[in-house]
Amino acid sequence: TQLLEQSPQFLSIQEGENLTVYCNSSSVFSSLQWYRQEPGEGPVLLVTVVTGGEVKKLKRLTFQFGDARKDSSLHITAAQPGDTGLYLCAVGPGGSYIPTFGRGTSLIVHP
Amino acid sequence: ETGVTQTPRHLVMGMTNKKSLKCEQHLGHNAMYWYKQSAKKPLELMFVYSLEERVENNSVPSRFSPECPNSSHLFLHLHTLQPEDSALYLCASSQGGSADTQYFGPGTRLTVL
């Protein structure tokens, strides 16, 4: 059983469409991170959310942390081909030094 | 640039070779990590070092041997690998303690023939 469940696993859309991907868990977290990974590269941190109900915006990307701090969503408005990549959510490592990653959502945006 | 560098970026080796992957972080962090990422599989945590002491070894085969000589450098020594070990090997660092954010290097794409 995965601690972090990401959905959908794959998403293929046309440029200009909107999309939302999800990261869910039954556990409560003090914070949660979203990363984007392009093919052949390491994940790059997009945002960290720490407060229940928190909403953060990064240009066309909107991140929300659930009120109970068990889940998070990432919404992309007017997707562009440059948004193509693997979107990973993660928690920790914190004091345990053991981070946990979801399996990721693989997004392809077609021109 | 995330402040974490990895060399080499690409490596092809035979099953009888010995090679090493290098990671260096310029962020002043005190924890470093090795991950393996295979095609269509999630990130697999291999090793964690905090203050140069290994704190986690996720049941990794002994043909992978990590070394952390100081808080800025991390190595992964490879010997007698198998073709199924072909993957992207990622290094990351974090501040450790209560800090939650990891910073990743670009990875080494390893192919074992």
mmCIF file with all atom_site columns, C-alpha atoms in Angstrom:
data_model
loop_
_atom_site.group_PDB
_atom_site.id
_atom_site.type_symbol
_atom_site.label_atom_id
_atom_site.label_alt_id
_atom_site.label_comp_id
_atom_site.label_asym_id
_atom_site.label_entity_id
_atom_site.label_seq_id
_atom_site.pdbx_PDB_ins_code
_atom_site.Cartn_x
_atom_site.Cartn_y
_atom_site.Cartn_z
_atom_site.occupancy
_atom_site.B_iso_or_equiv
_atom_site.pdbx_formal_charge
_atom_site.auth_seq_id
_atom_site.auth_comp_id
_atom_site.auth_asym_id
_atom_site.auth_atom_id
_atom_site.pdbx_PDB_model_num
ATOM 1   C CA . THR A 1 1   ? 0.000  0.000  0.000   1.00 0.00 ? 1   THR A CA 1
ATOM 2   C CA . GLN A 1 2   ? 1.357  3.388  -1.040  1.00 0.00 ? 2   GLN A CA 1
ATOM 3   C CA . LEU A 1 3   ? 1.415  6.068  1.633   1.00 0.00 ? 3   LEU A CA 1
ATOM 4   C CA . LEU A 1 4   ? 0.758  8.659  -1.083  1.00 0.00 ? 4   LEU A CA 1
ATOM 5   C CA . GLU A 1 5   ? -1.656 7.826  -3.894  1.00 0.00 ? 5   GLU A CA 1
ATOM 6   C CA . GLN A 1 6   ? -1.435 10.001 -6.977  1.00 0.00 ? 6   GLN A CA 1
ATOM 7   C CA . SER A 1 7   ? -4.074 10.179 -9.667  1.00 0.00 ? 7   SER A CA 1
ATOM 8   C CA . PRO A 1 8   ? -4.402 9.998  -12.515 1.00 0.00 ? 8   PRO A CA 1
ATOM 9   C CA . GLN A 1 9   ? -1.309 7.977  -13.323 1.00 0.00 ? 9   GLN A CA 1
ATOM 10  C CA . PHE A 1 10  ? -1.197 9.244  -16.914 1.00 0.00 ? 10  PHE A CA 1
ATOM 11  C CA . LEU A 1 11  ? -2.722 12.289 -18.556 1.00 0.00 ? 11  LEU A CA 1
ATOM 12  C CA . SER A 1 12  ? -2.501 13.312 -22.205 1.00 0.00 ? 12  SER A CA 1
ATOM 13  C CA . ILE A 1 13  ? -4.129 16.610 -23.158 1.00 0.00 ? 13  ILE A CA 1
ATOM 14  C CA . GLN A 1 14  ? -4.080 19.333 -25.781 1.00 0.00 ? 14  GLN A CA 1
ATOM 15  C CA . GLU A 1 15  ? -2.447 22.702 -25.300 1.00 0.00 ? 15  GLU A CA 1
ATOM 16  C CA . GLY A 1 16  ? -4.810 25.175 -23.682 1.00 0.00 ? 16  GLY A CA 1
ATOM 17  C CA . GLU A 1 17  ? -6.764 22.649 -21.625 1.00 0.00 ? 17  GLU A CA 1
ATOM 18  C CA . ASN A 1 18  ? -7.049 22.759 -17.842 1.00 0.00 ? 18  ASN A CA 1
ATOM 19  C CA . LEU A 1 19  ? -6.218 19.816 -15.613 1.00 0.00 ? 19  LEU A CA 1
ATOM 20  C CA . THR A 1 20  ? -6.061 18.754 -11.979 1.00 0.00 ? 20  THR A CA 1
ATOM 21  C CA . VAL A 1 21  ? -3.937 16.031 -10.445 1.00 0.00 ? 21  VAL A CA 1
ATOM 22  C CA . TYR A 1 22  ? -4.323 14.666 -6.953  1.00 0.00 ? 22  TYR A CA 1
ATOM 23  C CA . CYS A 1 23  ? -2.209 13.366 -4.121  1.00 0.00 ? 23  CYS A CA 1
ATOM 24  C CA . ASN A 1 24  ? -4.122 11.526 -1.403  1.00 0.00 ? 24  ASN A CA 1
ATOM 25  C CA . SER A 1 25  ? -3.312 9.763  1.831   1.00 0.00 ? 25  SER A CA 1
ATOM 26  C CA . SER A 1 26  ? -4.981 8.536  4.982   1.00 0.00 ? 26  SER A CA 1
ATOM 27  C CA . SER A 1 27  ? -2.165 10.043 7.060   1.00 0.00 ? 27  SER A CA 1
ATOM 28  C CA . VAL A 1 28  ? -1.780 13.602 8.293   1.00 0.00 ? 28  VAL A CA 1
ATOM 29  C CA . PHE A 1 29  ? 1.351  15.487 7.276   1.00 0.00 ? 29  PHE A CA 1
ATOM 30  C CA . SER A 1 30  ? 3.034  18.601 8.583   1.00 0.00 ? 30  SER A CA 1
ATOM 31  C CA . SER A 1 31  ? 3.906  19.605 5.020   1.00 0.00 ? 31  SER A CA 1
ATOM 32  C CA . LEU A 1 32  ? 3.825  18.295 1.473   1.00 0.00 ? 32  LEU A CA 1
ATOM 33  C CA . GLN A 1 33  ? 5.946  19.024 -1.562  1.00 0.00 ? 33  GLN A CA 1
ATOM 34  C CA . TRP A 1 34  ? 5.234  18.951 -5.291  1.00 0.00 ? 34  TRP A CA 1
ATOM 35  C CA . TYR A 1 35  ? 8.009  18.293 -7.782  1.00 0.00 ? 35  TYR A CA 1
ATOM 36  C CA . ARG A 1 36  ? 8.173  18.227 -11.573 1.00 0.00 ? 36  ARG A CA 1
ATOM 37  C CA . GLN A 1 37  ? 10.577 15.896 -13.319 1.00 0.00 ? 37  GLN A CA 1
ATOM 38  C CA . GLU A 1 38  ? 11.437 16.156 -16.983 1.00 0.00 ? 38  GLU A CA 1
ATOM 39  C CA . PRO A 1 39  ? 12.704 13.079 -18.857 1.00 0.00 ? 39  PRO A CA 1
ATOM 40  C CA . GLY A 1 40  ? 16.302 12.228 -17.981 1.00 0.00 ? 40  GLY A CA 1
ATOM 41  C CA . GLU A 1 41  ? 16.508 14.890 -15.273 1.00 0.00 ? 41  GLU A CA 1
ATOM 42  C CA . GLY A 1 42  ? 16.096 15.007 -11.524 1.00 0.00 ? 42  GLY A CA 1
ATOM 43  C CA . PRO A 1 43  ? 12.883 16.237 -9.864  1.00 0.00 ? 43  PRO A CA 1
ATOM 44  C CA . VAL A 1 44  ? 12.694 19.981 -9.321  1.00 0.00 ? 44  VAL A CA 1
ATOM 45  C CA . LEU A 1 45  ? 10.791 21.389 -6.382  1.00 0.00 ? 45  LEU A CA 1
ATOM 46  C CA . LEU A 1 46  ? 7.725  23.421 -7.354  1.00 0.00 ? 46  LEU A CA 1
ATOM 47  C CA . VAL A 1 47  ? 6.193  24.220 -3.980  1.00 0.00 ? 47  VAL A CA 1
ATOM 48  C CA . THR A 1 48  ? 5.879  23.226 -0.343  1.00 0.00 ? 48  THR A CA 1
ATOM 49  C CA . VAL A 1 49  ? 2.499  23.550 1.387   1.00 0.00 ? 49  VAL A CA 1
ATOM 50  C CA . VAL A 1 50  ? 2.344  23.521 5.166   1.00 0.00 ? 50  VAL A CA 1
ATOM 51  C CA . THR A 1 51  ? -0.999 24.876 6.394   1.00 0.00 ? 51  THR A CA 1
ATOM 52  C CA . GLY A 1 52  ? -4.322 23.042 6.088   1.00 0.00 ? 52  GLY A CA 1
ATOM 53  C CA . GLY A 1 53  ? -6.433 24.734 3.408   1.00 0.00 ? 53  GLY A CA 1
ATOM 54  C CA . GLU A 1 54  ? -3.438 26.620 2.055   1.00 0.00 ? 54  GLU A CA 1
ATOM 55  C CA . VAL A 1 55  ? -3.493 27.667 -1.602  1.00 0.00 ? 55  VAL A CA 1
ATOM 56  C CA . LYS A 1 56  ? -0.320 28.627 -3.422  1.00 0.00 ? 56  LYS A CA 1
ATOM 57  C CA . LYS A 1 57  ? -0.029 29.897 -6.965  1.00 0.00 ? 57  LYS A CA 1
ATOM 58  C CA . LEU A 1 58  ? 2.948  29.605 -9.270  1.00 0.00 ? 58  LEU A CA 1
ATOM 59  C CA . LYS A 1 59  ? 2.012  31.319 -12.549 1.00 0.00 ? 59  LYS A CA 1
ATOM 60  C CA . ARG A 1 60  ? -0.567 28.959 -14.128 1.00 0.00 ? 60  ARG A CA 1
ATOM 61  C CA . LEU A 1 61  ? -0.149 26.324 -11.405 1.00 0.00 ? 61  LEU A CA 1
ATOM 62  C CA . THR A 1 62  ? -2.370 26.337 -8.301  1.00 0.00 ? 62  THR A CA 1
ATOM 63  C CA . PHE A 1 63  ? -1.543 24.077 -5.376  1.00 0.00 ? 63  PHE A CA 1
ATOM 64  C CA . GLN A 1 64  ? -3.923 23.337 -2.530  1.00 0.00 ? 64  GLN A CA 1
ATOM 65  C CA . PHE A 1 65  ? -3.330 21.511 0.736   1.00 0.00 ? 65  PHE A CA 1
ATOM 66  C CA . GLY A 1 66  ? -6.413 19.838 2.159   1.00 0.00 ? 66  GLY A CA 1
ATOM 67  C CA . ASP A 1 67  ? -7.970 21.217 5.324   1.00 0.00 ? 67  ASP A CA 1
ATOM 68  C CA . ALA A 1 68  ? -7.071 18.035 7.198   1.00 0.00 ? 68  ALA A CA 1
ATOM 69  C CA . ARG A 1 69  ? -3.549 18.019 5.731   1.00 0.00 ? 69  ARG A CA 1
ATOM 70  C CA . LYS A 1 70  ? -4.078 14.531 4.255   1.00 0.00 ? 70  LYS A CA 1
ATOM 71  C CA . ASP A 1 71  ? -4.282 15.425 0.587   1.00 0.00 ? 71  ASP A CA 1
ATOM 72  C CA . SER A 1 72  ? -3.269 17.956 -1.998  1.00 0.00 ? 72  SER A CA 1
ATOM 73  C CA . SER A 1 73  ? -4.128 18.953 -5.545  1.00 0.00 ? 73  SER A CA 1
ATOM 74  C CA . LEU A 1 74  ? -2.329 20.657 -8.382  1.00 0.00 ? 74  LEU A CA 1
ATOM 75  C CA . HIS A 1 75  ? -4.361 22.532 -10.979 1.00 0.00 ? 75  HIS A CA 1
ATOM 76  C CA . ILE A 1 76  ? -2.827 23.750 -14.221 1.00 0.00 ? 76  ILE A CA 1
ATOM 77  C CA . THR A 1 77  ? -4.656 26.387 -16.239 1.00 0.00 ? 77  THR A CA 1
ATOM 78  C CA . ALA A 1 78  ? -4.193 26.588 -20.006 1.00 0.00 ? 78  ALA A CA 1
ATOM 79  C CA . ALA A 1 79  ? -1.573 23.858 -20.154 1.00 0.00 ? 79  ALA A CA 1
ATOM 80  C CA . GLN A 1 80  ? 1.412  24.330 -22.422 1.00 0.00 ? 80  GLN A CA 1
ATOM 81  C CA . PRO A 1 81  ? 3.827  21.776 -23.951 1.00 0.00 ? 81  PRO A CA 1
ATOM 82  C CA . GLY A 1 82  ? 6.456  23.001 -21.496 1.00 0.00 ? 82  GLY A CA 1
ATOM 83  C CA . ASP A 1 83  ? 4.313  21.630 -18.670 1.00 0.00 ? 83  ASP A CA 1
ATOM 84  C CA . THR A 1 84  ? 5.001  18.102 -19.897 1.00 0.00 ? 84  THR A CA 1
ATOM 85  C CA . GLY A 1 85  ? 6.669  15.982 -17.243 1.00 0.00 ? 85  GLY A CA 1
ATOM 86  C CA . LEU A 1 86  ? 6.212  13.734 -14.242 1.00 0.00 ? 86  LEU A CA 1
ATOM 87  C CA . TYR A 1 87  ? 4.533  15.438 -11.302 1.00 0.00 ? 87  TYR A CA 1
ATOM 88  C CA . LEU A 1 88  ? 5.465  13.960 -7.956  1.00 0.00 ? 88  LEU A CA 1
ATOM 89  C CA . CYS A 1 89  ? 4.122  14.676 -4.512  1.00 0.00 ? 89  CYS A CA 1
ATOM 90  C CA . ALA A 1 90  ? 6.254  13.921 -1.472  1.00 0.00 ? 90  ALA A CA 1
ATOM 91  C CA . VAL A 1 91  ? 6.308  14.177 2.287   1.00 0.00 ? 91  VAL A CA 1
ATOM 92  C CA . GLY A 1 92  ? 9.215  14.273 4.688   1.00 0.00 ? 92  GLY A CA 1
ATOM 93  C CA . PRO A 1 93  ? 11.959 13.480 5.275   1.00 0.00 ? 93  PRO A CA 1
ATOM 94  C CA . GLY A 1 94  ? 11.649 15.552 8.402   1.00 0.00 ? 94  GLY A CA 1
ATOM 95  C CA . GLY A 1 95  ? 13.190 14.207 11.557  1.00 0.00 ? 95  GLY A CA 1
ATOM 96  C CA . SER A 1 96  ? 13.105 10.598 10.339  1.00 0.00 ? 96  SER A CA 1
ATOM 97  C CA . TYR A 1 97  ? 15.254 11.348 7.279   1.00 0.00 ? 97  TYR A CA 1
ATOM 98  C CA . ILE A 1 98  ? 12.995 9.006  5.317   1.00 0.00 ? 98  ILE A CA 1
ATOM 99  C CA . PRO A 1 99  ? 11.099 10.806 2.572   1.00 0.00 ? 99  PRO A CA 1
ATOM 100 C CA . THR A 1 100 ? 8.102  9.307  0.811   1.00 0.00 ? 100 THR A CA 1
ATOM 101 C CA . PHE A 1 101 ? 7.173  9.932  -2.798  1.00 0.00 ? 101 PHE A CA 1
ATOM 102 C CA . GLY A 1 102 ? 4.030  9.118  -4.694  1.00 0.00 ? 102 GLY A CA 1
ATOM 103 C CA . ARG A 1 103 ? 4.260  7.221  -7.990  1.00 0.00 ? 103 ARG A CA 1
ATOM 104 C CA . GLY A 1 104 ? 3.617  10.420 -9.898  1.00 0.00 ? 104 GLY A CA 1
ATOM 105 C CA . THR A 1 105 ? 1.323  11.658 -12.637 1.00 0.00 ? 105 THR A CA 1
ATOM 106 C CA . SER A 1 106 ? 2.872  11.583 -16.090 1.00 0.00 ? 106 SER A CA 1
ATOM 107 C CA . LEU A 1 107 ? 1.542  14.562 -18.064 1.00 0.00 ? 107 LEU A CA 1
ATOM 108 C CA . ILE A 1 108 ? 1.898  15.084 -21.803 1.00 0.00 ? 108 ILE A CA 1
ATOM 109 C CA . VAL A 1 109 ? 0.667  18.323 -23.326 1.00 0.00 ? 109 VAL A CA 1
ATOM 110 C CA . HIS A 1 110 ? 0.358  18.185 -27.103 1.00 0.00 ? 110 HIS A CA 1
ATOM 111 C CA . PRO A 1 111 ? 0.843  21.352 -29.155 1.00 0.00 ? 111 PRO A CA 1
ATOM 112 C CA . GLU B 2 1   ? 20.738 24.604 -11.140 1.00 0.00 ? 1   GLU B CA 1
ATOM 113 C CA . THR B 2 2   ? 19.601 23.112 -7.856  1.00 0.00 ? 2   THR B CA 1
ATOM 114 C CA . GLY B 2 3   ? 22.978 23.234 -6.108  1.00 0.00 ? 3   GLY B CA 1
ATOM 115 C CA . VAL B 2 4   ? 23.423 19.468 -6.422  1.00 0.00 ? 4   VAL B CA 1
ATOM 116 C CA . THR B 2 5   ? 25.723 18.121 -9.132  1.00 0.00 ? 5   THR B CA 1
ATOM 117 C CA . GLN B 2 6   ? 26.212 14.566 -10.286 1.00 0.00 ? 6   GLN B CA 1
ATOM 118 C CA . THR B 2 7   ? 28.895 12.991 -12.445 1.00 0.00 ? 7   THR B CA 1
ATOM 119 C CA . PRO B 2 8   ? 28.962 11.337 -14.811 1.00 0.00 ? 8   PRO B CA 1
ATOM 120 C CA . ARG B 2 9   ? 25.625 12.154 -16.443 1.00 0.00 ? 9   ARG B CA 1
ATOM 121 C CA . HIS B 2 10  ? 25.736 8.978  -18.509 1.00 0.00 ? 10  HIS B CA 1
ATOM 122 C CA . LEU B 2 11  ? 27.545 5.704  -17.862 1.00 0.00 ? 11  LEU B CA 1
ATOM 123 C CA . VAL B 2 12  ? 27.661 2.450  -19.780 1.00 0.00 ? 12  VAL B CA 1
ATOM 124 C CA . MET B 2 13  ? 29.372 -0.459 -18.081 1.00 0.00 ? 13  MET B CA 1
ATOM 125 C CA . GLY B 2 14  ? 29.770 -4.180 -18.387 1.00 0.00 ? 14  GLY B CA 1
ATOM 126 C CA . MET B 2 15  ? 28.718 -6.562 -15.647 1.00 0.00 ? 15  MET B CA 1
ATOM 127 C CA . THR B 2 16  ? 32.316 -7.143 -14.558 1.00 0.00 ? 16  THR B CA 1
ATOM 128 C CA . ASN B 2 17  ? 33.301 -3.461 -14.362 1.00 0.00 ? 17  ASN B CA 1
ATOM 129 C CA . LYS B 2 18  ? 33.750 -1.336 -11.271 1.00 0.00 ? 18  LYS B CA 1
ATOM 130 C CA . LYS B 2 19  ? 32.663 2.273  -11.446 1.00 0.00 ? 19  LYS B CA 1
ATOM 131 C CA . SER B 2 20  ? 31.636 5.058  -9.087  1.00 0.00 ? 20  SER B CA 1
ATOM 132 C CA . LEU B 2 21  ? 28.975 7.731  -9.222  1.00 0.00 ? 21  LEU B CA 1
ATOM 133 C CA . LYS B 2 22  ? 29.701 11.066 -7.585  1.00 0.00 ? 22  LYS B CA 1
ATOM 134 C CA . CYS B 2 23  ? 27.380 13.611 -6.042  1.00 0.00 ? 23  CYS B CA 1
ATOM 135 C CA . GLU B 2 24  ? 28.275 17.004 -4.612  1.00 0.00 ? 24  GLU B CA 1
ATOM 136 C CA . GLN B 2 25  ? 25.989 19.501 -2.924  1.00 0.00 ? 25  GLN B CA 1
ATOM 137 C CA . HIS B 2 26  ? 26.778 23.188 -2.510  1.00 0.00 ? 26  HIS B CA 1
ATOM 138 C CA . LEU B 2 27  ? 23.827 24.021 -0.247  1.00 0.00 ? 27  LEU B CA 1
ATOM 139 C CA . GLY B 2 28  ? 25.311 23.429 3.185   1.00 0.00 ? 28  GLY B CA 1
ATOM 140 C CA . HIS B 2 29  ? 22.880 20.574 3.824   1.00 0.00 ? 29  HIS B CA 1
ATOM 141 C CA . ASN B 2 30  ? 23.610 17.811 6.290   1.00 0.00 ? 30  ASN B CA 1
ATOM 142 C CA . ALA B 2 31  ? 21.677 14.910 4.760   1.00 0.00 ? 31  ALA B CA 1
ATOM 143 C CA . MET B 2 32  ? 22.232 13.202 1.406   1.00 0.00 ? 32  MET B CA 1
ATOM 144 C CA . TYR B 2 33  ? 20.320 10.488 -0.432  1.00 0.00 ? 33  TYR B CA 1
ATOM 145 C CA . TRP B 2 34  ? 20.679 8.006  -3.276  1.00 0.00 ? 34  TRP B CA 1
ATOM 146 C CA . TYR B 2 35  ? 17.609 7.010  -5.262  1.00 0.00 ? 35  TYR B CA 1
ATOM 147 C CA . LYS B 2 36  ? 17.065 4.601  -8.118  1.00 0.00 ? 36  LYS B CA 1
ATOM 148 C CA . GLN B 2 37  ? 14.449 5.378  -10.742 1.00 0.00 ? 37  GLN B CA 1
ATOM 149 C CA . SER B 2 38  ? 13.656 2.693  -13.295 1.00 0.00 ? 38  SER B CA 1
ATOM 150 C CA . ALA B 2 39  ? 11.382 3.116  -16.264 1.00 0.00 ? 39  ALA B CA 1
ATOM 151 C CA . LYS B 2 40  ? 7.741  3.357  -15.211 1.00 0.00 ? 40  LYS B CA 1
ATOM 152 C CA . LYS B 2 41  ? 8.558  2.701  -11.555 1.00 0.00 ? 41  LYS B CA 1
ATOM 153 C CA . PRO B 2 42  ? 8.402  5.067  -8.607  1.00 0.00 ? 42  PRO B CA 1
ATOM 154 C CA . LEU B 2 43  ? 11.470 6.537  -7.002  1.00 0.00 ? 43  LEU B CA 1
ATOM 155 C CA . GLU B 2 44  ? 13.202 3.938  -4.830  1.00 0.00 ? 44  GLU B CA 1
ATOM 156 C CA . LEU B 2 45  ? 15.162 5.229  -1.854  1.00 0.00 ? 45  LEU B CA 1
ATOM 157 C CA . MET B 2 46  ? 18.478 3.376  -1.606  1.00 0.00 ? 46  MET B CA 1
ATOM 158 C CA . PHE B 2 47  ? 20.609 5.073  1.033   1.00 0.00 ? 47  PHE B CA 1
ATOM 159 C CA . VAL B 2 48  ? 20.357 7.991  3.420   1.00 0.00 ? 48  VAL B CA 1
ATOM 160 C CA . TYR B 2 49  ? 23.252 9.703  5.154   1.00 0.00 ? 49  TYR B CA 1
ATOM 161 C CA . SER B 2 50  ? 22.896 12.273 7.898   1.00 0.00 ? 50  SER B CA 1
ATOM 162 C CA . LEU B 2 51  ? 26.002 14.052 9.108   1.00 0.00 ? 51  LEU B CA 1
ATOM 163 C CA . GLU B 2 52  ? 28.049 11.474 7.219   1.00 0.00 ? 52  GLU B CA 1
ATOM 164 C CA . GLU B 2 53  ? 26.469 8.574  9.113   1.00 0.00 ? 53  GLU B CA 1
ATOM 165 C CA . ARG B 2 54  ? 24.298 6.089  7.246   1.00 0.00 ? 54  ARG B CA 1
ATOM 166 C CA . VAL B 2 55  ? 20.807 6.185  8.739   1.00 0.00 ? 55  VAL B CA 1
ATOM 167 C CA . GLU B 2 56  ? 18.938 4.060  6.219   1.00 0.00 ? 56  GLU B CA 1
ATOM 168 C CA . ASN B 2 57  ? 19.790 1.228  3.888   1.00 0.00 ? 57  ASN B CA 1
ATOM 169 C CA . ASN B 2 58  ? 16.685 0.110  2.089   1.00 0.00 ? 58  ASN B CA 1
ATOM 170 C CA . SER B 2 59  ? 17.664 -3.530 1.545   1.00 0.00 ? 59  SER B CA 1
ATOM 171 C CA . VAL B 2 60  ? 19.938 -2.650 -1.337  1.00 0.00 ? 60  VAL B CA 1
ATOM 172 C CA . PRO B 2 61  ? 22.116 -5.418 -2.839  1.00 0.00 ? 61  PRO B CA 1
ATOM 173 C CA . SER B 2 62  ? 25.746 -5.367 -1.744  1.00 0.00 ? 62  SER B CA 1
ATOM 174 C CA . ARG B 2 63  ? 26.899 -4.706 -5.310  1.00 0.00 ? 63  ARG B CA 1
ATOM 175 C CA . PHE B 2 64  ? 25.957 -1.093 -4.495  1.00 0.00 ? 64  PHE B CA 1
ATOM 176 C CA . SER B 2 65  ? 28.260 0.457  -1.914  1.00 0.00 ? 65  SER B CA 1
ATOM 177 C CA . PRO B 2 66  ? 27.778 4.048  -0.730  1.00 0.00 ? 66  PRO B CA 1
ATOM 178 C CA . GLU B 2 67  ? 30.409 6.327  0.719   1.00 0.00 ? 67  GLU B CA 1
ATOM 179 C CA . CYS B 2 68  ? 29.965 9.706  2.377   1.00 0.00 ? 68  CYS B CA 1
ATOM 180 C CA . PRO B 2 69  ? 33.380 11.189 3.219   1.00 0.00 ? 69  PRO B CA 1
ATOM 181 C CA . ASN B 2 70  ? 31.927 14.547 4.280   1.00 0.00 ? 70  ASN B CA 1
ATOM 182 C CA . SER B 2 71  ? 28.602 16.359 4.301   1.00 0.00 ? 71  SER B CA 1
ATOM 183 C CA . SER B 2 72  ? 29.108 17.750 0.788   1.00 0.00 ? 72  SER B CA 1
ATOM 184 C CA . HIS B 2 73  ? 30.071 14.594 -1.079  1.00 0.00 ? 73  HIS B CA 1
ATOM 185 C CA . LEU B 2 74  ? 28.376 11.273 -1.669  1.00 0.00 ? 74  LEU B CA 1
ATOM 186 C CA . PHE B 2 75  ? 29.564 8.369  -3.782  1.00 0.00 ? 75  PHE B CA 1
ATOM 187 C CA . LEU B 2 76  ? 27.922 5.205  -5.023  1.00 0.00 ? 76  LEU B CA 1
ATOM 188 C CA . HIS B 2 77  ? 30.429 2.493  -5.852  1.00 0.00 ? 77  HIS B CA 1
ATOM 189 C CA . LEU B 2 78  ? 29.230 -0.095 -8.346  1.00 0.00 ? 78  LEU B CA 1
ATOM 190 C CA . HIS B 2 79  ? 30.596 -3.571 -8.979  1.00 0.00 ? 79  HIS B CA 1
ATOM 191 C CA . THR B 2 80  ? 29.366 -6.693 -10.761 1.00 0.00 ? 80  THR B CA 1
ATOM 192 C CA . LEU B 2 81  ? 26.075 -5.080 -11.647 1.00 0.00 ? 81  LEU B CA 1
ATOM 193 C CA . GLN B 2 82  ? 23.224 -6.779 -13.487 1.00 0.00 ? 82  GLN B CA 1
ATOM 194 C CA . PRO B 2 83  ? 21.338 -5.505 -16.547 1.00 0.00 ? 83  PRO B CA 1
ATOM 195 C CA . GLU B 2 84  ? 18.281 -4.898 -14.344 1.00 0.00 ? 84  GLU B CA 1
ATOM 196 C CA . ASP B 2 85  ? 20.342 -2.322 -12.459 1.00 0.00 ? 85  ASP B CA 1
ATOM 197 C CA . SER B 2 86  ? 20.129 -0.047 -15.503 1.00 0.00 ? 86  SER B CA 1
ATOM 198 C CA . ALA B 2 87  ? 18.265 3.045  -14.333 1.00 0.00 ? 87  ALA B CA 1
ATOM 199 C CA . LEU B 2 88  ? 18.512 6.734  -13.532 1.00 0.00 ? 88  LEU B CA 1
ATOM 200 C CA . TYR B 2 89  ? 20.393 7.179  -10.262 1.00 0.00 ? 89  TYR B CA 1
ATOM 201 C CA . LEU B 2 90  ? 19.484 10.356 -8.451  1.00 0.00 ? 90  LEU B CA 1
ATOM 202 C CA . CYS B 2 91  ? 21.239 12.087 -5.610  1.00 0.00 ? 91  CYS B CA 1
ATOM 203 C CA . ALA B 2 92  ? 19.463 14.521 -3.320  1.00 0.00 ? 92  ALA B CA 1
ATOM 204 C CA . SER B 2 93  ? 20.241 16.575 -0.248  1.00 0.00 ? 93  SER B CA 1
ATOM 205 C CA . SER B 2 94  ? 18.215 18.193 2.485   1.00 0.00 ? 94  SER B CA 1
ATOM 206 C CA . GLN B 2 95  ? 18.795 20.242 5.563   1.00 0.00 ? 95  GLN B CA 1
ATOM 207 C CA . GLY B 2 96  ? 17.721 17.302 7.661   1.00 0.00 ? 96  GLY B CA 1
ATOM 208 C CA . GLY B 2 97  ? 16.100 17.517 11.055  1.00 0.00 ? 97  GLY B CA 1
ATOM 209 C CA . SER B 2 98  ? 12.679 19.069 10.613  1.00 0.00 ? 98  SER B CA 1
ATOM 210 C CA . ALA B 2 99  ? 13.297 20.351 7.091   1.00 0.00 ? 99  ALA B CA 1
ATOM 211 C CA . ASP B 2 100 ? 11.163 18.601 4.504   1.00 0.00 ? 100 ASP B CA 1
ATOM 212 C CA . THR B 2 101 ? 12.455 19.741 1.153   1.00 0.00 ? 101 THR B CA 1
ATOM 213 C CA . GLN B 2 102 ? 14.879 17.713 -0.925  1.00 0.00 ? 102 GLN B CA 1
ATOM 214 C CA . TYR B 2 103 ? 17.012 19.120 -3.697  1.00 0.00 ? 103 TYR B CA 1
ATOM 215 C CA . PHE B 2 104 ? 17.890 16.726 -6.483  1.00 0.00 ? 104 PHE B CA 1
ATOM 216 C CA . GLY B 2 105 ? 20.804 16.474 -8.852  1.00 0.00 ? 105 GLY B CA 1
ATOM 217 C CA . PRO B 2 106 ? 20.256 15.841 -12.565 1.00 0.00 ? 106 PRO B CA 1
ATOM 218 C CA . GLY B 2 107 ? 20.956 12.132 -12.205 1.00 0.00 ? 107 GLY B CA 1
ATOM 219 C CA . THR B 2 108 ? 23.284 9.595  -13.789 1.00 0.00 ? 108 THR B CA 1
ATOM 220 C CA . ARG B 2 109 ? 21.772 7.461  -16.538 1.00 0.00 ? 109 ARG B CA 1
ATOM 221 C CA . LEU B 2 110 ? 23.359 4.034  -16.034 1.00 0.00 ? 110 LEU B CA 1
ATOM 222 C CA . THR B 2 111 ? 23.239 1.266  -18.608 1.00 0.00 ? 111 THR B CA 1
ATOM 223 C CA . VAL B 2 112 ? 24.590 -2.160 -17.690 1.00 0.00 ? 112 VAL B CA 1
ATOM 224 C CA . LEU B 2 113 ? 25.364 -4.387 -20.655 1.00 0.00 ? 113 LEU B CA 1
#
